[in-house]
GROMACS .gro file of N, CA and C in nm:
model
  342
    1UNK      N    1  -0.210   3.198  -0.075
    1UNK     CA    2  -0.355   3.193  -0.069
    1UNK      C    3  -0.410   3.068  -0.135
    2UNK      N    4  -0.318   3.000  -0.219
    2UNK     CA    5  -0.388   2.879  -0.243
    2UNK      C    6  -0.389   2.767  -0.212
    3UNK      N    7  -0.309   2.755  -0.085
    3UNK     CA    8  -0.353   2.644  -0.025
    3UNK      C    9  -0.425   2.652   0.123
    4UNK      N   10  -0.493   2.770   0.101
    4UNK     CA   11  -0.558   2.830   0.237
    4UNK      C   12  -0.681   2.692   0.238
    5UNK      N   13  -0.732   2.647   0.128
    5UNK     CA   14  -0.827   2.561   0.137
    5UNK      C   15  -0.865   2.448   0.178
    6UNK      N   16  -0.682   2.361   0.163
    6UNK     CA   17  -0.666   2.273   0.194
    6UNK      C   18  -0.582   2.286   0.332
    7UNK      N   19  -0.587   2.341   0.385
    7UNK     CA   20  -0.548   2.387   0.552
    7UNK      C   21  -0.638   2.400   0.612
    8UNK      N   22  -0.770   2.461   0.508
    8UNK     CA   23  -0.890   2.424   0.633
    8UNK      C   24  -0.929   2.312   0.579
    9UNK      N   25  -0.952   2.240   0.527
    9UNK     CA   26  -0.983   2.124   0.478
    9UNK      C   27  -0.911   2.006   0.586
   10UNK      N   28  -0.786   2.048   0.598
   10UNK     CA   29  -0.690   1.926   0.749
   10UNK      C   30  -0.783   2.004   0.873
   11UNK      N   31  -0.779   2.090   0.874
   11UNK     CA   32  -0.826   2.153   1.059
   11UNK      C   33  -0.960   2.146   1.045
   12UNK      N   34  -1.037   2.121   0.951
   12UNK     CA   35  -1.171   2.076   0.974
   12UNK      C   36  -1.205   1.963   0.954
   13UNK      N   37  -1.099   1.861   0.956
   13UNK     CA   38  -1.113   1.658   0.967
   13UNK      C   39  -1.056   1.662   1.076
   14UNK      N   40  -0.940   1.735   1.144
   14UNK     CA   41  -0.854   1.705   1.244
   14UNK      C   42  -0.946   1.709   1.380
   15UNK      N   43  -1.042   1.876   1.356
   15UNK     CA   44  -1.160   1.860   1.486
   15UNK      C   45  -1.218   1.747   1.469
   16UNK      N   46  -1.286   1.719   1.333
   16UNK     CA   47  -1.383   1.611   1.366
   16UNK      C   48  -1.337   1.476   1.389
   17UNK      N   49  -1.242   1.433   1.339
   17UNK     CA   50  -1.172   1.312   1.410
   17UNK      C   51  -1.127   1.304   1.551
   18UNK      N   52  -1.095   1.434   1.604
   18UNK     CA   53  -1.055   1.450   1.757
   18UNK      C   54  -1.212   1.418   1.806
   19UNK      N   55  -1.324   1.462   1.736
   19UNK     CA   56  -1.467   1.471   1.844
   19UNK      C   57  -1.492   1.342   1.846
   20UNK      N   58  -1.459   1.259   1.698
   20UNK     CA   59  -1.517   1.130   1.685
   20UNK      C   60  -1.461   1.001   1.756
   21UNK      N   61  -1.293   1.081   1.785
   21UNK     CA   62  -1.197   0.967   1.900
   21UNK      C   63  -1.274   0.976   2.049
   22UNK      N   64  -1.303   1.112   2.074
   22UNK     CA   65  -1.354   1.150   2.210
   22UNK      C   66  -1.486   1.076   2.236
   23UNK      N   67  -1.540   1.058   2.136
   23UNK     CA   68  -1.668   1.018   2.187
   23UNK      C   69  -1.649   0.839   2.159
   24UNK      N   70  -1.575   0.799   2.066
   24UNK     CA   71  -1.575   0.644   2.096
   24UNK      C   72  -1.470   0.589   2.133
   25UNK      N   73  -1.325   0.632   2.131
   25UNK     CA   74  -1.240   0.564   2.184
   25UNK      C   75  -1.163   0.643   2.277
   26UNK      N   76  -1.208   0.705   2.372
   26UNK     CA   77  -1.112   0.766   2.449
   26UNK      C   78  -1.161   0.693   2.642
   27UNK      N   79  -1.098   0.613   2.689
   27UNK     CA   80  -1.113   0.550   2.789
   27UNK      C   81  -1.163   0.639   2.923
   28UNK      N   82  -1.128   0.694   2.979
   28UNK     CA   83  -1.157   0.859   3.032
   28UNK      C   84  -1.164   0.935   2.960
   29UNK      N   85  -1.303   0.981   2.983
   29UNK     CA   86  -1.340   1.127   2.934
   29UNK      C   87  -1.381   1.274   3.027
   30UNK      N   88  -1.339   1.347   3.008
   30UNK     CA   89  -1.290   1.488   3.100
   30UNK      C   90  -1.248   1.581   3.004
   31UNK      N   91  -1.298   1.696   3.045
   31UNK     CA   92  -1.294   1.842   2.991
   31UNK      C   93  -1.089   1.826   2.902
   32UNK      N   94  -1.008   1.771   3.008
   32UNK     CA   95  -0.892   1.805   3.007
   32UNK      C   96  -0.834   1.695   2.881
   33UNK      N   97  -0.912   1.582   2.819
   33UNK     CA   98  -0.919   1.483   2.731
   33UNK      C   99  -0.932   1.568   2.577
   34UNK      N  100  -1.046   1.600   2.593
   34UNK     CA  101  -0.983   1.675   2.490
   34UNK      C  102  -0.928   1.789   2.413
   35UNK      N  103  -0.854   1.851   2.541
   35UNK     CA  104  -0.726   1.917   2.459
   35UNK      C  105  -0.615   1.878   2.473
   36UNK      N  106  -0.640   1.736   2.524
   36UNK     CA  107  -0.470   1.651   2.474
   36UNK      C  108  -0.509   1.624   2.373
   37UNK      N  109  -0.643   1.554   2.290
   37UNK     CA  110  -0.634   1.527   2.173
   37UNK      C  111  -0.608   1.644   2.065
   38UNK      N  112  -0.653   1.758   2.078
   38UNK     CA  113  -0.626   1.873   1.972
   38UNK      C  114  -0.457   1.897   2.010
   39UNK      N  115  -0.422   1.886   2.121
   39UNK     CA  116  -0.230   1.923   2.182
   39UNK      C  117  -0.196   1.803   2.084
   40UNK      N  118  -0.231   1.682   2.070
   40UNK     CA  119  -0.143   1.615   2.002
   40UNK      C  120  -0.174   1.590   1.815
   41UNK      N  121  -0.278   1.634   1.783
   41UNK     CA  122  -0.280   1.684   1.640
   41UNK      C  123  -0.244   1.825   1.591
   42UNK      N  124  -0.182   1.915   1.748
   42UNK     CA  125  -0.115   2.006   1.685
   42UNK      C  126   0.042   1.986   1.660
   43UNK      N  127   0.046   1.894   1.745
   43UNK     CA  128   0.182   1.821   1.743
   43UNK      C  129   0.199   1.755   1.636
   44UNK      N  130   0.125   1.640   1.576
   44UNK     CA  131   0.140   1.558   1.515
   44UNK      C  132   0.136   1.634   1.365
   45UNK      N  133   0.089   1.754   1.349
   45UNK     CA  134   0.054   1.899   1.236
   45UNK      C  135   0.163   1.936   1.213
   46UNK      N  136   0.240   1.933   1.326
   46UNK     CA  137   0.401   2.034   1.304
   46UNK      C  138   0.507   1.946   1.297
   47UNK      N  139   0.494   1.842   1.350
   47UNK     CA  140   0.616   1.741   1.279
   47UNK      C  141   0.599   1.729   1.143
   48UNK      N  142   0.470   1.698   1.098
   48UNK     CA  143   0.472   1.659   0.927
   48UNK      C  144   0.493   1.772   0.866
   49UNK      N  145   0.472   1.899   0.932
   49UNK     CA  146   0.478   2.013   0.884
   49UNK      C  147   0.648   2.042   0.849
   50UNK      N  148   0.727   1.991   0.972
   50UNK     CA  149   0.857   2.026   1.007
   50UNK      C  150   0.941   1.945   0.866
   51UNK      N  151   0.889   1.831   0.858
   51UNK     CA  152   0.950   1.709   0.827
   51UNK      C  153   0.895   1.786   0.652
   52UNK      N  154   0.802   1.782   0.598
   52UNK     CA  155   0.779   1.847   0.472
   52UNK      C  156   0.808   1.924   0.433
   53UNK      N  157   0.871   2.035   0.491
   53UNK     CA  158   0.943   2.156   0.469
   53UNK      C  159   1.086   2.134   0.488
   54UNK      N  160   1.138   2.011   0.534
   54UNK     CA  161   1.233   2.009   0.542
   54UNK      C  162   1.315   1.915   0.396
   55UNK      N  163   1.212   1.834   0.363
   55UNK     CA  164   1.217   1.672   0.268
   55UNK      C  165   1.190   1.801   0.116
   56UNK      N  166   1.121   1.881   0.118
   56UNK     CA  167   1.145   1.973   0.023
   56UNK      C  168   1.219   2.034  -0.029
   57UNK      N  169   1.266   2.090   0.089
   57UNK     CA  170   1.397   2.190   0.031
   57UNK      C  171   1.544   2.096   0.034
   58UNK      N  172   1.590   2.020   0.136
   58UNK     CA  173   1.696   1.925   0.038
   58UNK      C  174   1.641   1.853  -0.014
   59UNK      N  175   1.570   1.778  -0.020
   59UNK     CA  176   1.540   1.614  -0.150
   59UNK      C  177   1.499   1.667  -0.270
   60UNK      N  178   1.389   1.834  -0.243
   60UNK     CA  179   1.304   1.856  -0.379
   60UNK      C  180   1.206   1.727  -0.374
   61UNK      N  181   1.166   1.682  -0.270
   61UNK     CA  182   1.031   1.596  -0.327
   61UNK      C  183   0.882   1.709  -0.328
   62UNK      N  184   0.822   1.620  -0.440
   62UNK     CA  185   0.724   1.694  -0.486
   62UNK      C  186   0.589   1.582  -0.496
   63UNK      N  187   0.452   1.651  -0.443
   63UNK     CA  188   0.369   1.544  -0.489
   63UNK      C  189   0.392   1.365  -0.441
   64UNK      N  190   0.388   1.294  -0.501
   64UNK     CA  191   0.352   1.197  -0.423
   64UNK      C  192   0.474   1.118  -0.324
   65UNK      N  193   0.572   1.221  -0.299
   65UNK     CA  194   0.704   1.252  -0.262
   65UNK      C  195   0.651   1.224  -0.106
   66UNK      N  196   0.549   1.307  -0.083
   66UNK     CA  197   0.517   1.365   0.010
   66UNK      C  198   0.434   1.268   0.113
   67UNK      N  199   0.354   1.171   0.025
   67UNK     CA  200   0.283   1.115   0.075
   67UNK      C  201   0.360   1.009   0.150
   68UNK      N  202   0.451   0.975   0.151
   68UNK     CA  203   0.589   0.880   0.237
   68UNK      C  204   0.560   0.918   0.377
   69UNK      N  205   0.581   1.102   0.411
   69UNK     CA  206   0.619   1.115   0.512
   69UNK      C  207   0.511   1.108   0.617
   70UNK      N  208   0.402   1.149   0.620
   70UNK     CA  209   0.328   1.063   0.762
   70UNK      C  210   0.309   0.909   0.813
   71UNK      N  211   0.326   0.786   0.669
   71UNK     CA  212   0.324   0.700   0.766
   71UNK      C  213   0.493   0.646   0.793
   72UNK      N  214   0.570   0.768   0.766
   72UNK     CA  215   0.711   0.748   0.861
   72UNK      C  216   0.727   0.783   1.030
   73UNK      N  217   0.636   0.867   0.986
   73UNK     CA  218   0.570   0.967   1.157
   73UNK      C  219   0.503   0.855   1.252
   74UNK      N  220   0.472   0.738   1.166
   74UNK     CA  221   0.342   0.675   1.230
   74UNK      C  222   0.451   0.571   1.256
   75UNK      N  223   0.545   0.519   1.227
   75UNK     CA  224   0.594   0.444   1.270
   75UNK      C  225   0.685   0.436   1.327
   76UNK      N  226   0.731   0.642   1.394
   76UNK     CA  227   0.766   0.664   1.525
   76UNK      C  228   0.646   0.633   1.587
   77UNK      N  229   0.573   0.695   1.617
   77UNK     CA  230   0.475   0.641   1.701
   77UNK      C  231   0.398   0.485   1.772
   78UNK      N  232   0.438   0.376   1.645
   78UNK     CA  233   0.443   0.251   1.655
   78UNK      C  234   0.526   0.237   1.769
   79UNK      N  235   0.687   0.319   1.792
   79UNK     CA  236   0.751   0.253   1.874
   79UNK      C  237   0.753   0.229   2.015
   80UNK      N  238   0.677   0.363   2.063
   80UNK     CA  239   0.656   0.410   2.200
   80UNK      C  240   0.515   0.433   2.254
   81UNK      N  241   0.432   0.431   2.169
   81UNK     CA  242   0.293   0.455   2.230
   81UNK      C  243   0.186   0.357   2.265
   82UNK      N  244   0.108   0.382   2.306
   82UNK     CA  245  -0.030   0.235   2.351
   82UNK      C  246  -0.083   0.259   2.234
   83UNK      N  247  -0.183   0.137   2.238
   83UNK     CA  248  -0.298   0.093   2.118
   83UNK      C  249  -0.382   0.222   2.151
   84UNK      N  250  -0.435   0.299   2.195
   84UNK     CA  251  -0.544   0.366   2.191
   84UNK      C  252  -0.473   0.521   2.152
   85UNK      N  253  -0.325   0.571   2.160
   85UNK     CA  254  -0.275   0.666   2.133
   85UNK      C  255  -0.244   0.624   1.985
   86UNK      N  256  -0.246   0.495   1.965
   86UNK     CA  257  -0.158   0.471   1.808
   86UNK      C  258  -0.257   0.482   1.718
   87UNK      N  259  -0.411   0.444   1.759
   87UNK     CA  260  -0.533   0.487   1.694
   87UNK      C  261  -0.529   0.610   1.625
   88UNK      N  262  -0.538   0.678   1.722
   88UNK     CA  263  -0.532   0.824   1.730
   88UNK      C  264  -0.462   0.891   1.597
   89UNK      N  265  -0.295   0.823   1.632
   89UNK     CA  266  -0.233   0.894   1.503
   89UNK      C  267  -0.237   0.789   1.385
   90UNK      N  268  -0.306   0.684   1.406
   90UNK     CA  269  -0.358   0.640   1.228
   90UNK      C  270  -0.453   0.706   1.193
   91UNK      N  271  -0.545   0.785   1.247
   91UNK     CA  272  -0.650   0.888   1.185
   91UNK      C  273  -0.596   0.955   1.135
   92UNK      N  274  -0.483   1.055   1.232
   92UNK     CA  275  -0.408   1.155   1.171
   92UNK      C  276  -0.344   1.129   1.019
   93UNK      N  277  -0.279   1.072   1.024
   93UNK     CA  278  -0.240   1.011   0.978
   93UNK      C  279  -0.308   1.006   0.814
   94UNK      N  280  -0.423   0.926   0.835
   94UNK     CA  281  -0.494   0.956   0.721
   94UNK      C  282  -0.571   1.024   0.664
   95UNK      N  283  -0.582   1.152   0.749
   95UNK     CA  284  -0.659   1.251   0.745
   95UNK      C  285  -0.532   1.302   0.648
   96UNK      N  286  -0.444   1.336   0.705
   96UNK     CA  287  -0.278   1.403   0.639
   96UNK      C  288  -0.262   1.331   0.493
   97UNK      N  289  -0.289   1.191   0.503
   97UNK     CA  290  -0.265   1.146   0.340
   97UNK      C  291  -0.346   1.217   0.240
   98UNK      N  292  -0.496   1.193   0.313
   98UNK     CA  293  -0.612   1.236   0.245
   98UNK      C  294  -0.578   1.355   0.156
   99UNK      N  295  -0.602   1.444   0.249
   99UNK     CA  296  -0.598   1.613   0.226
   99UNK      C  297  -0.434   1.615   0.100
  100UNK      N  298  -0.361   1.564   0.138
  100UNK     CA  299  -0.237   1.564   0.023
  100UNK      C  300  -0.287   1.469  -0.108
  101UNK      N  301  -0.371   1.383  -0.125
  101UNK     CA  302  -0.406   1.312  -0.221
  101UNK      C  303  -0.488   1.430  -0.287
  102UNK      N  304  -0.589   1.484  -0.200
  102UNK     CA  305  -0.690   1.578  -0.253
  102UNK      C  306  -0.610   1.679  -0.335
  103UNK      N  307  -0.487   1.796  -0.256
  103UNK     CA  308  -0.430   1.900  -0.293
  103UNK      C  309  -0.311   1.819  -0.422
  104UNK      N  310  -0.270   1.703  -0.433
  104UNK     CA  311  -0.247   1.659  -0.588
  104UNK      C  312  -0.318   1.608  -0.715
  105UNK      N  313  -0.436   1.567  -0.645
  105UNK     CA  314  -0.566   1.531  -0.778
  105UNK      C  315  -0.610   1.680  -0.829
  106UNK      N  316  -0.628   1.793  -0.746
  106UNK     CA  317  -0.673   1.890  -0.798
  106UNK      C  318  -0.564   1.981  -0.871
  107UNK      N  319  -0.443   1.997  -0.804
  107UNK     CA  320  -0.340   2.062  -0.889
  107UNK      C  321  -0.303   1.957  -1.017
  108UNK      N  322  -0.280   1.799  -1.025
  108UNK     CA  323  -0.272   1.758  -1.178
  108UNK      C  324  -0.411   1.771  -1.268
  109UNK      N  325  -0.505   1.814  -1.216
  109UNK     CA  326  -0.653   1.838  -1.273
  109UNK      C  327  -0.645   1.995  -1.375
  110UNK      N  328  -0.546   2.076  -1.271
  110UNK     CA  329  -0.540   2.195  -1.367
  110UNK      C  330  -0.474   2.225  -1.401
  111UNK      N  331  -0.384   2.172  -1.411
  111UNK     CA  332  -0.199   2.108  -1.540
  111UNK      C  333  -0.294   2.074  -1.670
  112UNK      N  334  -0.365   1.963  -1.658
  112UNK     CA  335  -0.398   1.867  -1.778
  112UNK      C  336  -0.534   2.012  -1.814
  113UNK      N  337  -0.597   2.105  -1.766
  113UNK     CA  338  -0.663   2.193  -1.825
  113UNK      C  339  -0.588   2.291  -1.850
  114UNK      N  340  -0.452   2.342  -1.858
  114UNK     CA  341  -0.376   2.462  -1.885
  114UNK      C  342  -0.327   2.342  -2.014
   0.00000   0.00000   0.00000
């Protein structure tokens, strides 16, 4: 339950960055546009998801351990995608840093108050 906050905290930047790609950088726009963009931040959700649950339990990284692994994600994506898909997952991208910067400033916030 306590990181229910910061899960909505990613899925409520992830819509609004999907609305804010849709409306300025998406070259065709159509009903079917954007739920490739939400299909590929659910994608792009479950690799870091996959990849963090995985870098956890063998490495034991913790905290700013963590923050490595999306722009490793991003530079799969560097290898194979266009400029306007690679946009896309540098938002992600930093939406994912964000929200992990946030969920470690607030957990060392209530270390240093315990």
């Amino acid at each position: 339950m306590k990181n229910v906050p910061y899960i909505l905290l990613y899925i409520l930047l992830l819509a609004l960055w999907s609305i804010l790609f849709y409306n300025f950088f998406v070259p065709e726009k159509g009903g079917f546009a954007m739920l490739l963009l939400l299909g590929a931040a659910v994608f792009f959700s479950g690799i870091w998801a996959v990849l963090a649950s995985l870098s956890h339990k063998w490495i034991g990284w913790k905290g700013y351990g963590m923050l490595l692994l999306p722009p490793v994600i991003l530079i799969v994506f560097i290898l194979g995608v266009d400029q306007t898909t690679f946009k896309y997952a540098l938002g992600l991208t930093a939406i994912s840093e964000l929200v992990s910067l946030v969920k470690i400033f607030f957990y060392r916030r209530k270390l240093l108050r315990n």
